[in-house]
Amino acid sequence: ELGQPLHAFDHARVAGPRIQVRRAAAGERLTTLDGVERKLTPEMLVVADAEVPSGLAGIMGGLASEVTAETRDVLLEGAFWEPTTIRRTSSALGMHTDASHRFERGADPELCARAVTRAAALLAELTDGEVLHGCIDVYPRPFAHPVIDLDHRRLCAFVGVDIAAERVETWLRGLGFELETGGEGSWRVTVPSWRRRDVELVADLYEEVVRLHGYDDIPATLPALAGADGHTTAAHRRATAHRRHLAACGYSEAITFAFHDAEGDRLFPGLQQGAGLELGNALSERYRVMRRSLLPNLIDAARFNQRRGAPAVRLFELGHVFAAGSGGGPDEVVPGVRETETLALVAGGTVGSPWDRSRELDLFDLKGVLESLAAASSVELEARPGDHPALAGGATAELFAGDRPVGYLGRLQGADEPYPLYVAELLTDALAGRVDLSVSAPSRFPGVAADLTLTHALDVSWADIAAAVEAAAPDQLAGFSLKDRYRGKGVPEGAVNTTISFLYSSPSGTLTQEEVNERQGALARELERRFGWKG
């Protein structure tokens, strides 16, 4: 009826005139009602007679004093037990009973006497027995009922609805709370013992009132907020633009942990100067070092997809890396810790459909994505041959913005199965964009295209040729691009044919073929002089 766990002892099997609550002695044993002998410790509470324990407090009674068919006199015991004590004993012994669950969640400290009295009355009524003695209540520290001040005006302001004071009183009294008028529009609310664990603050009383009023009866209103609209910084706008551009190129953004293992830190020491930072409270060896590069964790994500049969991976991450600083630098979030924003990319696999010219991603795809991202930021990146401890020789390049090294790209060593992975990392401040740009309106007249094939040594890079074209370009040259590079039949050993497409245009009229040939010839002679094959 009342939800209070009780225990019944066979009075004839209890030694002595009374029972007591005490700590178990070290090594003391008790066989519980389930027939299992339990070894007790001094941290456990027992209900004992004058000689031995008769039950585990709040969990289960002892077998020696159980009620049987021969029992004539029954001793009823009810108690309030501290939840923490019962939980510890229950966990230590691996015993989980209905009684232990009830006490672990907190019972009513003032219900014991009432429950024992009611149970004794029912026994007497149903068995034609007799209650020999009244209830003996040992209550050394009576429960102090919490008292909470409740203001009607504040209640209505909190709920957002005007609720009549009479209804508030009726609801709270119906829930067992005692209310005493404390002033105009306020009450002193006494919390009943069975609600002591979930009603401690005035907000708990608000919740009771709202629950009875009905959440669905509270109109939905937007809060009135004062203040100006938020704004974004230039760095935030650039980061958003980079993310959108890379997504348009087919890359998916990844967000990885800010730390990795020592091996990843050794292979990828990052683009900034400074030693790695070890965590003093690392979760595991796998997460011991603050990342100096985004690539180790991004490569792990790519391999995770590889192992699960992904035909291609194209991932990027835009985030911060960390290294030891000298103390007091402008990029140090805290003294001795440098924080830098970088961009990392990983690509590999086959893209497209078998019936739609599927092809395998390579280093030039990755380079093209970086160049298009730089072009969108009005920045020029130059790739120069380089090396890196984690990248394959001959397939690694350093990235420069002017004379400043800002990143690298290359093919990852030891990652050719099921397909090779290509990686890149770049300082994002290199993509901040130029402020000295000049633009001109396009010509109203059609341009004239012309191609030029230059035979030159293999060690001459496209960057060198492009720089020479820009230096010698006539005014009417509107643009140029690399069209093809060919090695094979008809090309001398150690040489390569590079085909360049040119577009000539004039704002004053359409150029004639003779004018184009004249300019193209002068440009061809200059390129031949500088780079022509001499073999």
Short mmCIF file of C-alpha atoms in Angstrom, two decimals:
data_model
loop_
_atom_site.label_atom_id
_atom_site.label_comp_id
_atom_site.label_asym_id
_atom_site.label_seq_id
_atom_site.Cartn_x
_atom_site.Cartn_y
_atom_site.Cartn_z
CA GLU A 1 0.00 0.00 0.00
CA LEU A 2 2.64 2.51 1.04
CA GLY A 3 5.78 1.43 -0.86
CA GLN A 4 7.83 0.96 2.31
CA PRO A 5 10.03 -2.18 2.37
CA LEU A 6 9.60 -4.20 5.61
CA HIS A 7 11.14 -7.39 6.95
CA ALA A 8 9.51 -10.07 9.08
CA PHE A 9 11.53 -12.12 11.61
CA ASP A 10 10.47 -15.31 13.37
CA HIS A 11 10.53 -13.91 16.91
CA ALA A 12 11.33 -17.31 18.40
CA ARG A 13 14.53 -17.50 16.33
CA VAL A 14 15.84 -14.09 17.38
CA ALA A 15 18.30 -14.25 20.29
CA GLY A 16 17.74 -11.74 23.04
CA PRO A 17 14.93 -9.33 23.79
CA ARG A 18 15.69 -6.84 20.98
CA ILE A 19 17.27 -6.26 17.57
CA GLN A 20 19.87 -3.63 16.81
CA VAL A 21 21.55 -1.90 13.87
CA ARG A 22 25.34 -2.10 13.80
CA ARG A 23 28.35 -2.39 11.54
CA ALA A 24 29.37 -5.91 10.57
CA ALA A 25 32.51 -7.28 12.17
CA ALA A 26 35.48 -8.03 9.95
CA GLY A 27 35.11 -11.53 8.51
CA GLU A 28 31.56 -11.94 9.88
CA ARG A 29 29.31 -14.14 7.75
CA LEU A 30 25.58 -14.19 7.07
CA THR A 31 23.49 -16.64 5.07
CA THR A 32 20.75 -14.62 3.39
CA LEU A 33 17.26 -15.76 2.41
CA ASP A 34 18.49 -16.82 -1.03
CA GLY A 35 20.67 -19.47 0.63
CA VAL A 36 24.00 -17.77 -0.17
CA GLU A 37 26.59 -17.27 2.56
CA ARG A 38 27.90 -13.70 2.44
CA LYS A 39 31.23 -12.50 3.80
CA LEU A 40 30.72 -9.10 5.39
CA THR A 41 33.01 -6.12 5.94
CA PRO A 42 32.93 -3.34 8.56
CA GLU A 43 31.54 -0.91 5.97
CA MET A 44 28.26 -2.88 5.80
CA LEU A 45 25.23 -2.35 8.05
CA VAL A 46 23.39 -5.33 9.50
CA VAL A 47 20.26 -5.84 11.57
CA ALA A 48 21.39 -8.15 14.39
CA ASP A 49 20.07 -9.85 17.48
CA ALA A 50 22.10 -10.23 20.65
CA GLU A 51 24.43 -12.78 19.03
CA VAL A 52 24.63 -12.75 15.22
CA PRO A 53 23.41 -10.72 12.23
CA SER A 54 19.81 -11.44 11.28
CA GLY A 55 19.75 -9.54 8.00
CA LEU A 56 21.54 -7.17 5.63
CA ALA A 57 20.19 -3.69 6.29
CA GLY A 58 17.90 -2.55 3.49
CA ILE A 59 18.72 -5.47 1.20
CA MET A 60 17.72 -8.95 2.40
CA GLY A 61 17.00 -10.82 5.63
CA GLY A 62 18.92 -13.75 7.07
CA LEU A 63 17.95 -17.38 6.57
CA ALA A 64 18.33 -18.26 10.26
CA SER A 65 15.45 -16.02 11.34
CA GLU A 66 13.10 -16.45 8.36
CA VAL A 67 9.37 -16.92 8.82
CA THR A 68 8.23 -20.52 8.21
CA ALA A 69 4.99 -22.48 8.41
CA GLU A 70 5.75 -23.17 12.08
CA THR A 71 6.19 -19.50 13.00
CA ARG A 72 3.81 -18.28 15.69
CA ASP A 73 5.22 -14.87 16.65
CA VAL A 74 6.36 -12.37 14.00
CA LEU A 75 8.62 -9.40 14.59
CA LEU A 76 8.19 -6.67 11.95
CA GLU A 77 11.05 -4.29 11.18
CA GLY A 78 10.92 -1.17 9.04
CA ALA A 79 13.63 1.45 8.67
CA PHE A 80 14.94 4.35 6.65
CA TRP A 81 18.43 3.71 5.28
CA GLU A 82 20.85 6.17 3.74
CA PRO A 83 20.91 5.54 -0.04
CA THR A 84 24.70 5.70 -0.28
CA THR A 85 25.21 3.00 2.36
CA ILE A 86 22.74 0.62 0.73
CA ARG A 87 24.17 1.24 -2.74
CA ARG A 88 27.73 0.47 -1.64
CA THR A 89 26.76 -2.74 0.14
CA SER A 90 24.53 -3.87 -2.71
CA SER A 91 27.29 -3.29 -5.27
CA ALA A 92 29.97 -4.93 -3.14
CA LEU A 93 27.93 -8.12 -2.67
CA GLY A 94 26.33 -8.12 -6.12
CA MET A 95 22.85 -8.14 -4.55
CA HIS A 96 20.07 -6.13 -6.17
CA THR A 97 16.66 -6.57 -4.59
CA ASP A 98 13.39 -4.65 -4.67
CA ALA A 99 14.18 -3.32 -1.21
CA SER A 100 17.69 -2.17 -2.15
CA HIS A 101 16.39 -0.42 -5.27
CA ARG A 102 13.80 1.43 -3.21
CA PHE A 103 16.27 2.57 -0.55
CA GLU A 104 18.95 3.49 -3.11
CA ARG A 105 16.49 5.93 -4.66
CA GLY A 106 15.53 7.40 -1.30
CA ALA A 107 12.56 6.35 0.85
CA ASP A 108 10.37 8.49 3.10
CA PRO A 109 12.03 8.80 6.54
CA GLU A 110 8.66 9.44 8.24
CA LEU A 111 6.85 6.47 6.73
CA CYS A 112 8.46 3.68 8.76
CA ALA A 113 6.26 3.75 11.88
CA ARG A 114 3.07 4.14 9.87
CA ALA A 115 4.02 1.26 7.54
CA VAL A 116 4.92 -1.12 10.39
CA THR A 117 1.71 -0.29 12.27
CA ARG A 118 -0.41 -0.82 9.15
CA ALA A 119 1.31 -4.11 8.30
CA ALA A 120 0.83 -5.41 11.84
CA ALA A 121 -2.86 -4.51 11.71
CA LEU A 122 -3.30 -6.35 8.41
CA LEU A 123 -1.54 -9.44 9.79
CA ALA A 124 -3.76 -9.46 12.83
CA GLU A 125 -6.86 -9.04 10.69
CA LEU A 126 -6.01 -11.68 8.10
CA THR A 127 -4.59 -14.34 10.46
CA ASP A 128 -6.89 -13.82 13.42
CA GLY A 129 -3.78 -12.83 15.34
CA GLU A 130 -3.07 -10.20 17.93
CA VAL A 131 -0.74 -7.21 18.01
CA LEU A 132 1.10 -7.78 21.29
CA HIS A 133 2.99 -4.50 21.51
CA GLY A 134 2.76 -1.17 19.78
CA CYS A 135 5.36 0.22 17.42
CA ILE A 136 8.76 1.01 18.91
CA ASP A 137 10.12 3.99 16.97
CA VAL A 138 13.82 4.84 17.32
CA TYR A 139 14.18 8.21 15.56
CA PRO A 140 17.33 9.94 16.92
CA ARG A 141 17.45 12.73 14.32
CA PRO A 142 13.96 13.69 13.14
CA PHE A 143 13.65 14.96 9.59
CA ALA A 144 13.68 18.77 9.24
CA HIS A 145 11.12 19.77 6.65
CA PRO A 146 12.51 22.30 4.13
CA VAL A 147 10.65 25.61 3.94
CA ILE A 148 10.64 27.53 0.63
CA ASP A 149 9.40 31.08 0.06
CA LEU A 150 7.12 31.28 -2.99
CA ASP A 151 6.16 34.63 -4.51
CA HIS A 152 3.04 34.65 -6.71
CA ARG A 153 4.18 37.56 -8.89
CA ARG A 154 7.54 35.95 -9.64
CA LEU A 155 5.86 32.62 -10.31
CA CYS A 156 3.61 34.16 -12.97
CA ALA A 157 6.53 36.06 -14.51
CA PHE A 158 8.53 32.85 -14.70
CA VAL A 159 5.72 30.83 -16.27
CA GLY A 160 4.62 33.62 -18.59
CA VAL A 161 0.95 33.12 -17.69
CA ASP A 162 -1.19 34.77 -15.01
CA ILE A 163 -2.35 31.93 -12.72
CA ALA A 164 -4.81 32.71 -9.94
CA ALA A 165 -3.33 32.51 -6.44
CA GLU A 166 -6.27 30.38 -5.28
CA ARG A 167 -5.47 27.74 -7.90
CA VAL A 168 -1.80 27.69 -6.87
CA GLU A 169 -2.79 27.10 -3.23
CA THR A 170 -5.25 24.35 -4.16
CA TRP A 171 -2.74 22.52 -6.33
CA LEU A 172 0.13 22.63 -3.84
CA ARG A 173 -2.02 21.59 -0.88
CA GLY A 174 -3.35 18.71 -2.97
CA LEU A 175 0.23 17.56 -3.52
CA GLY A 176 0.87 17.43 0.23
CA PHE A 177 2.62 20.77 0.69
CA GLU A 178 1.73 22.93 3.68
CA LEU A 179 1.23 26.63 2.87
CA GLU A 180 1.40 29.54 5.25
CA THR A 181 0.67 33.04 4.01
CA GLY A 182 3.88 35.02 4.31
CA GLY A 183 2.70 38.37 3.02
CA GLU A 184 0.85 39.90 0.13
CA GLY A 185 0.99 37.43 -2.74
CA SER A 186 3.52 35.08 -1.13
CA TRP A 187 3.62 31.84 0.85
CA ARG A 188 5.98 29.88 3.06
CA VAL A 189 5.78 26.36 1.66
CA THR A 190 6.72 23.36 3.83
CA VAL A 191 7.92 20.37 1.80
CA PRO A 192 6.58 16.94 2.85
CA SER A 193 9.11 14.28 3.76
CA TRP A 194 8.38 12.12 0.73
CA ARG A 195 9.28 15.02 -1.62
CA ARG A 196 12.49 16.06 0.12
CA ARG A 197 14.77 14.74 -2.65
CA ASP A 198 13.13 16.40 -5.66
CA VAL A 199 11.80 19.66 -4.17
CA GLU A 200 14.64 21.77 -2.83
CA LEU A 201 14.43 25.08 -4.72
CA VAL A 202 11.70 27.54 -5.56
CA ALA A 203 12.14 26.48 -9.20
CA ASP A 204 10.95 23.00 -8.18
CA LEU A 205 7.71 24.56 -6.94
CA TYR A 206 7.39 26.45 -10.22
CA GLU A 207 7.65 23.11 -12.00
CA GLU A 208 4.86 21.60 -9.91
CA VAL A 209 2.54 24.51 -10.69
CA VAL A 210 3.36 24.49 -14.41
CA ARG A 211 2.82 20.73 -14.57
CA LEU A 212 -0.67 21.03 -13.13
CA HIS A 213 -1.51 24.10 -15.19
CA GLY A 214 -0.49 22.22 -18.34
CA TYR A 215 2.49 22.88 -20.58
CA ASP A 216 0.23 22.88 -23.63
CA ASP A 217 -1.76 25.76 -22.16
CA ILE A 218 1.26 28.06 -22.08
CA PRO A 219 1.36 30.14 -25.29
CA ALA A 220 4.61 30.02 -27.24
CA THR A 221 6.23 33.45 -27.32
CA LEU A 222 9.66 34.56 -28.45
CA PRO A 223 11.74 36.31 -25.79
CA ALA A 224 12.44 40.01 -26.27
CA LEU A 225 16.17 40.34 -26.75
CA ALA A 226 17.97 43.65 -26.78
CA GLY A 227 21.20 44.20 -28.66
CA ALA A 228 22.65 44.53 -32.11
CA ASP A 229 23.00 41.83 -34.73
CA GLY A 230 26.13 39.76 -34.52
CA HIS A 231 28.97 40.22 -36.97
CA THR A 232 31.61 37.99 -38.46
CA THR A 233 35.30 38.69 -38.76
CA ALA A 234 37.27 38.70 -41.98
CA ALA A 235 38.98 35.46 -40.90
CA HIS A 236 35.61 33.79 -40.34
CA ARG A 237 34.34 34.90 -43.73
CA ARG A 238 37.50 33.58 -45.41
CA ALA A 239 37.16 30.23 -43.64
CA THR A 240 33.53 29.95 -44.76
CA ALA A 241 34.55 30.74 -48.34
CA HIS A 242 37.31 28.10 -48.23
CA ARG A 243 34.88 25.46 -46.95
CA ARG A 244 32.34 26.22 -49.66
CA HIS A 245 34.99 26.18 -52.38
CA LEU A 246 36.40 22.81 -51.29
CA ALA A 247 32.90 21.35 -50.99
CA ALA A 248 32.24 22.51 -54.56
CA CYS A 249 35.42 20.65 -55.59
CA GLY A 250 33.97 17.41 -54.19
CA TYR A 251 35.71 17.38 -50.79
CA SER A 252 33.99 16.58 -47.50
CA GLU A 253 34.92 18.35 -44.29
CA ALA A 254 36.21 16.31 -41.35
CA ILE A 255 36.61 17.39 -37.74
CA THR A 256 39.17 15.32 -35.84
CA PHE A 257 40.74 15.31 -32.38
CA ALA A 258 43.21 18.04 -31.46
CA PHE A 259 45.77 15.46 -30.32
CA HIS A 260 47.39 12.28 -31.65
CA ASP A 261 50.19 9.85 -30.90
CA ALA A 262 53.93 10.48 -30.79
CA GLU A 263 54.54 8.70 -34.12
CA GLY A 264 52.13 11.01 -35.93
CA ASP A 265 53.88 13.99 -34.37
CA ARG A 266 57.26 12.67 -35.55
CA LEU A 267 56.14 12.10 -39.15
CA PHE A 268 54.21 15.36 -39.43
CA PRO A 269 55.97 18.07 -37.38
CA GLY A 270 53.80 20.76 -38.94
CA LEU A 271 54.45 24.02 -40.73
CA GLN A 272 55.26 26.18 -37.72
CA GLN A 273 58.46 26.22 -35.74
CA GLY A 274 58.32 24.72 -32.26
CA ALA A 275 58.46 21.43 -30.41
CA GLY A 276 55.42 19.25 -29.75
CA LEU A 277 53.35 19.58 -26.58
CA GLU A 278 52.64 16.45 -24.54
CA LEU A 279 49.48 16.22 -22.45
CA GLY A 280 49.97 15.71 -18.75
CA ASN A 281 46.68 13.77 -18.45
CA ALA A 282 46.44 12.00 -21.82
CA LEU A 283 43.45 9.70 -22.34
CA SER A 284 45.78 7.10 -23.89
CA GLU A 285 49.04 6.79 -25.81
CA ARG A 286 47.05 7.40 -28.98
CA TYR A 287 46.15 10.90 -27.79
CA ARG A 288 49.33 11.94 -25.99
CA VAL A 289 50.55 14.90 -28.10
CA MET A 290 48.77 18.11 -29.12
CA ARG A 291 48.68 18.10 -32.90
CA ARG A 292 51.27 20.11 -34.80
CA SER A 293 49.66 18.97 -38.06
CA LEU A 294 46.10 18.15 -39.09
CA LEU A 295 47.23 15.31 -41.35
CA PRO A 296 47.76 12.31 -38.97
CA ASN A 297 44.15 12.20 -37.82
CA LEU A 298 42.84 13.12 -41.28
CA ILE A 299 44.85 10.25 -42.81
CA ASP A 300 43.37 7.89 -40.19
CA ALA A 301 39.90 9.01 -41.29
CA ALA A 302 40.80 8.36 -44.95
CA ARG A 303 42.13 4.88 -44.14
CA PHE A 304 38.99 4.16 -42.12
CA ASN A 305 36.98 4.81 -45.30
CA GLN A 306 39.44 2.80 -47.42
CA ARG A 307 39.05 -0.26 -45.19
CA ARG A 308 35.30 -0.10 -45.64
CA GLY A 309 35.41 -0.16 -49.40
CA ALA A 310 35.08 3.52 -50.27
CA PRO A 311 36.09 3.82 -53.96
CA ALA A 312 37.55 7.28 -53.32
CA VAL A 313 38.20 9.65 -50.44
CA ARG A 314 38.41 13.42 -50.65
CA LEU A 315 38.60 14.98 -47.19
CA PHE A 316 39.69 18.33 -45.82
CA GLU A 317 39.98 19.86 -42.38
CA LEU A 318 40.36 23.49 -41.42
CA GLY A 319 41.57 23.84 -37.85
CA HIS A 320 44.22 24.92 -35.39
CA VAL A 321 47.55 23.26 -34.63
CA PHE A 322 49.75 23.80 -31.59
CA ALA A 323 53.46 23.98 -30.83
CA ALA A 324 55.74 25.20 -28.09
CA GLY A 325 56.45 28.94 -28.26
CA SER A 326 59.08 31.23 -26.85
CA GLY A 327 56.62 33.03 -24.59
CA GLY A 328 54.77 36.24 -25.32
CA GLY A 329 54.46 35.87 -29.12
CA PRO A 330 51.42 37.35 -30.92
CA ASP A 331 50.23 33.88 -31.97
CA GLU A 332 50.44 32.42 -28.44
CA VAL A 333 47.04 31.81 -26.89
CA VAL A 334 48.77 31.20 -23.58
CA PRO A 335 52.43 31.89 -22.81
CA GLY A 336 54.56 29.17 -24.33
CA VAL A 337 51.87 27.73 -26.64
CA ARG A 338 51.64 28.80 -30.29
CA GLU A 339 48.35 28.30 -32.13
CA THR A 340 48.14 28.47 -35.93
CA GLU A 341 45.29 27.81 -38.34
CA THR A 342 46.07 25.41 -41.18
CA LEU A 343 44.24 23.56 -43.95
CA ALA A 344 44.85 19.87 -44.68
CA LEU A 345 43.58 17.72 -47.56
CA VAL A 346 43.66 13.98 -48.33
CA ALA A 347 42.61 12.50 -51.67
CA GLY A 348 42.82 9.17 -53.45
CA GLY A 349 40.83 6.54 -55.32
CA THR A 350 38.73 6.46 -58.46
CA VAL A 351 36.10 9.08 -59.28
CA GLY A 352 33.48 9.18 -62.02
CA SER A 353 31.48 6.29 -63.44
CA PRO A 354 32.79 3.33 -65.47
CA TRP A 355 30.67 4.53 -68.40
CA ASP A 356 31.61 8.18 -67.87
CA ARG A 357 35.41 8.32 -68.07
CA SER A 358 36.26 7.16 -64.53
CA ARG A 359 39.82 7.98 -63.53
CA GLU A 360 42.14 7.71 -60.57
CA LEU A 361 42.91 10.77 -58.50
CA ASP A 362 46.57 11.76 -58.42
CA LEU A 363 48.90 14.46 -57.16
CA PHE A 364 47.92 16.86 -59.93
CA ASP A 365 44.25 16.73 -58.88
CA LEU A 366 45.26 17.81 -55.40
CA LYS A 367 47.55 20.50 -56.78
CA GLY A 368 44.76 21.77 -59.01
CA VAL A 369 42.36 22.08 -56.08
CA LEU A 370 44.90 24.11 -54.11
CA GLU A 371 45.60 26.35 -57.09
CA SER A 372 41.89 26.96 -57.68
CA LEU A 373 41.44 27.76 -53.98
CA ALA A 374 44.36 30.18 -54.15
CA ALA A 375 43.00 31.77 -57.33
CA ALA A 376 39.63 32.28 -55.64
CA SER A 377 41.53 34.15 -52.91
CA SER A 378 43.52 36.16 -55.50
CA VAL A 379 46.73 34.46 -54.36
CA GLU A 380 49.37 32.75 -56.49
CA LEU A 381 50.89 29.51 -55.20
CA GLU A 382 54.03 28.00 -56.69
CA ALA A 383 54.97 24.34 -56.30
CA ARG A 384 58.69 23.55 -56.11
CA PRO A 385 60.33 20.14 -55.72
CA GLY A 386 60.79 19.24 -52.07
CA ASP A 387 60.96 16.39 -49.58
CA HIS A 388 59.10 15.31 -46.46
CA PRO A 389 59.74 12.41 -44.03
CA ALA A 390 56.28 10.91 -44.57
CA LEU A 391 55.98 11.49 -48.34
CA ALA A 392 57.43 9.61 -51.31
CA GLY A 393 60.54 11.01 -52.94
CA GLY A 394 59.99 12.43 -56.42
CA ALA A 395 56.30 12.96 -55.65
CA THR A 396 56.62 15.77 -53.10
CA ALA A 397 56.51 19.53 -53.58
CA GLU A 398 56.77 22.58 -51.38
CA LEU A 399 54.23 25.38 -51.80
CA PHE A 400 55.38 28.98 -51.89
CA ALA A 401 53.51 32.28 -51.84
CA GLY A 402 56.18 34.51 -53.32
CA ASP A 403 59.37 33.58 -51.48
CA ARG A 404 57.56 32.39 -48.36
CA PRO A 405 57.09 28.62 -47.82
CA VAL A 406 53.45 28.11 -46.87
CA GLY A 407 52.79 24.38 -47.30
CA TYR A 408 53.55 21.11 -49.04
CA LEU A 409 51.86 18.27 -50.91
CA GLY A 410 52.83 14.77 -52.00
CA ARG A 411 52.07 11.05 -52.11
CA LEU A 412 51.92 9.31 -48.75
CA GLN A 413 54.48 6.56 -48.24
CA GLY A 414 53.21 3.08 -47.40
CA ALA A 415 49.59 3.82 -48.28
CA ASP A 416 49.23 2.40 -51.82
CA GLU A 417 46.62 -0.25 -50.93
CA PRO A 418 43.90 -0.33 -52.04
CA TYR A 419 44.92 2.94 -53.71
CA PRO A 420 47.54 5.62 -53.01
CA LEU A 421 46.71 8.65 -50.88
CA TYR A 422 47.83 12.17 -51.68
CA VAL A 423 48.04 14.77 -48.94
CA ALA A 424 48.59 18.50 -48.60
CA GLU A 425 48.86 21.02 -45.79
CA LEU A 426 48.76 24.80 -46.09
CA LEU A 427 48.91 27.80 -43.77
CA THR A 428 45.57 29.54 -44.15
CA ASP A 429 47.02 33.01 -43.69
CA ALA A 430 48.65 32.46 -47.09
CA LEU A 431 45.11 32.57 -48.53
CA ALA A 432 44.27 35.91 -46.93
CA GLY A 433 44.19 37.50 -50.40
CA ARG A 434 45.89 40.45 -52.01
CA VAL A 435 44.76 44.02 -51.56
CA ASP A 436 46.71 45.48 -54.52
CA LEU A 437 44.63 43.87 -57.27
CA SER A 438 43.99 45.68 -60.53
CA VAL A 439 41.21 44.79 -62.94
CA SER A 440 40.32 45.85 -66.46
CA ALA A 441 37.21 45.50 -68.55
CA PRO A 442 37.26 42.72 -71.16
CA SER A 443 37.55 43.70 -74.80
CA ARG A 444 34.39 44.13 -76.83
CA PHE A 445 36.14 42.44 -79.73
CA PRO A 446 36.73 38.69 -80.16
CA GLY A 447 40.10 37.30 -79.23
CA VAL A 448 42.40 35.14 -81.33
CA ALA A 449 43.79 31.85 -79.97
CA ALA A 450 47.21 30.49 -80.82
CA ASP A 451 49.20 27.48 -79.61
CA LEU A 452 52.95 27.10 -79.19
CA THR A 453 54.88 23.87 -78.60
CA LEU A 454 58.25 24.24 -76.90
CA THR A 455 60.81 21.43 -76.70
CA HIS A 456 62.91 21.80 -73.57
CA ALA A 457 64.85 19.85 -70.95
CA LEU A 458 62.94 17.80 -68.39
CA ASP A 459 64.29 19.80 -65.47
CA VAL A 460 62.61 23.01 -66.70
CA SER A 461 59.42 23.48 -64.69
CA TRP A 462 56.16 24.95 -65.89
CA ALA A 463 56.54 27.65 -63.24
CA ASP A 464 59.78 28.82 -64.90
CA ILE A 465 58.15 28.90 -68.33
CA ALA A 466 55.08 30.76 -67.02
CA ALA A 467 57.29 33.37 -65.36
CA ALA A 468 59.16 33.90 -68.64
CA VAL A 469 55.90 34.30 -70.58
CA GLU A 470 54.65 36.91 -68.12
CA ALA A 471 57.94 38.79 -68.34
CA ALA A 472 57.95 38.89 -72.16
CA ALA A 473 54.19 39.10 -72.78
CA PRO A 474 52.99 41.81 -75.20
CA ASP A 475 50.13 44.10 -74.19
CA GLN A 476 47.68 42.24 -76.39
CA LEU A 477 48.24 38.90 -74.59
CA ALA A 478 45.01 38.40 -72.62
CA GLY A 479 45.97 35.06 -71.09
CA PHE A 480 47.78 31.76 -71.45
CA SER A 481 47.60 28.25 -70.00
CA LEU A 482 49.36 24.89 -70.11
CA LYS A 483 47.66 22.69 -72.67
CA ASP A 484 49.79 19.54 -72.85
CA ARG A 485 53.12 17.93 -71.96
CA TYR A 486 54.34 15.06 -74.13
CA ARG A 487 57.24 12.62 -73.98
CA GLY A 488 57.62 9.81 -76.47
CA LYS A 489 58.13 9.16 -80.13
CA GLY A 490 59.73 12.11 -81.90
CA VAL A 491 60.89 13.81 -78.68
CA PRO A 492 64.64 13.64 -77.88
CA GLU A 493 65.75 11.65 -74.84
CA GLY A 494 65.81 13.87 -71.78
CA ALA A 495 63.43 16.41 -73.33
CA VAL A 496 59.70 17.09 -73.22
CA ASN A 497 57.27 18.95 -75.46
CA THR A 498 55.16 21.54 -73.65
CA THR A 499 52.20 23.01 -75.53
CA ILE A 500 50.95 26.42 -74.40
CA SER A 501 47.64 28.03 -75.40
CA PHE A 502 47.65 31.82 -75.83
CA LEU A 503 44.74 34.23 -76.22
CA TYR A 504 45.37 37.61 -77.88
CA SER A 505 42.88 40.44 -77.64
CA SER A 506 42.83 44.21 -78.16
CA PRO A 507 40.33 46.73 -76.76
CA SER A 508 40.55 48.81 -79.95
CA GLY A 509 39.63 46.17 -82.50
CA THR A 510 39.99 42.60 -83.66
CA LEU A 511 43.60 41.60 -84.21
CA THR A 512 44.55 40.29 -87.62
CA GLN A 513 46.28 36.98 -88.06
CA GLU A 514 49.44 38.80 -89.13
CA GLU A 515 49.47 40.83 -85.90
CA VAL A 516 48.99 37.69 -83.85
CA ASN A 517 51.73 35.84 -85.74
CA GLU A 518 54.13 38.73 -85.18
CA ARG A 519 53.57 38.74 -81.42
CA GLN A 520 53.50 34.96 -81.20
CA GLY A 521 56.76 34.73 -83.13
CA ALA A 522 58.53 37.20 -80.84
CA LEU A 523 57.31 35.30 -77.78
CA ALA A 524 58.36 31.96 -79.29
CA ARG A 525 61.87 33.22 -80.03
CA GLU A 526 62.28 34.45 -76.43
CA LEU A 527 61.13 31.12 -74.98
CA GLU A 528 63.32 29.21 -77.41
CA ARG A 529 66.29 31.33 -76.43
CA ARG A 530 65.78 30.68 -72.75
CA PHE A 531 64.55 27.10 -72.66
CA GLY A 532 64.92 25.57 -76.12
CA TRP A 533 66.36 22.07 -76.32
CA LYS A 534 70.10 22.20 -76.82
CA GLY A 535 70.77 18.47 -76.77
#
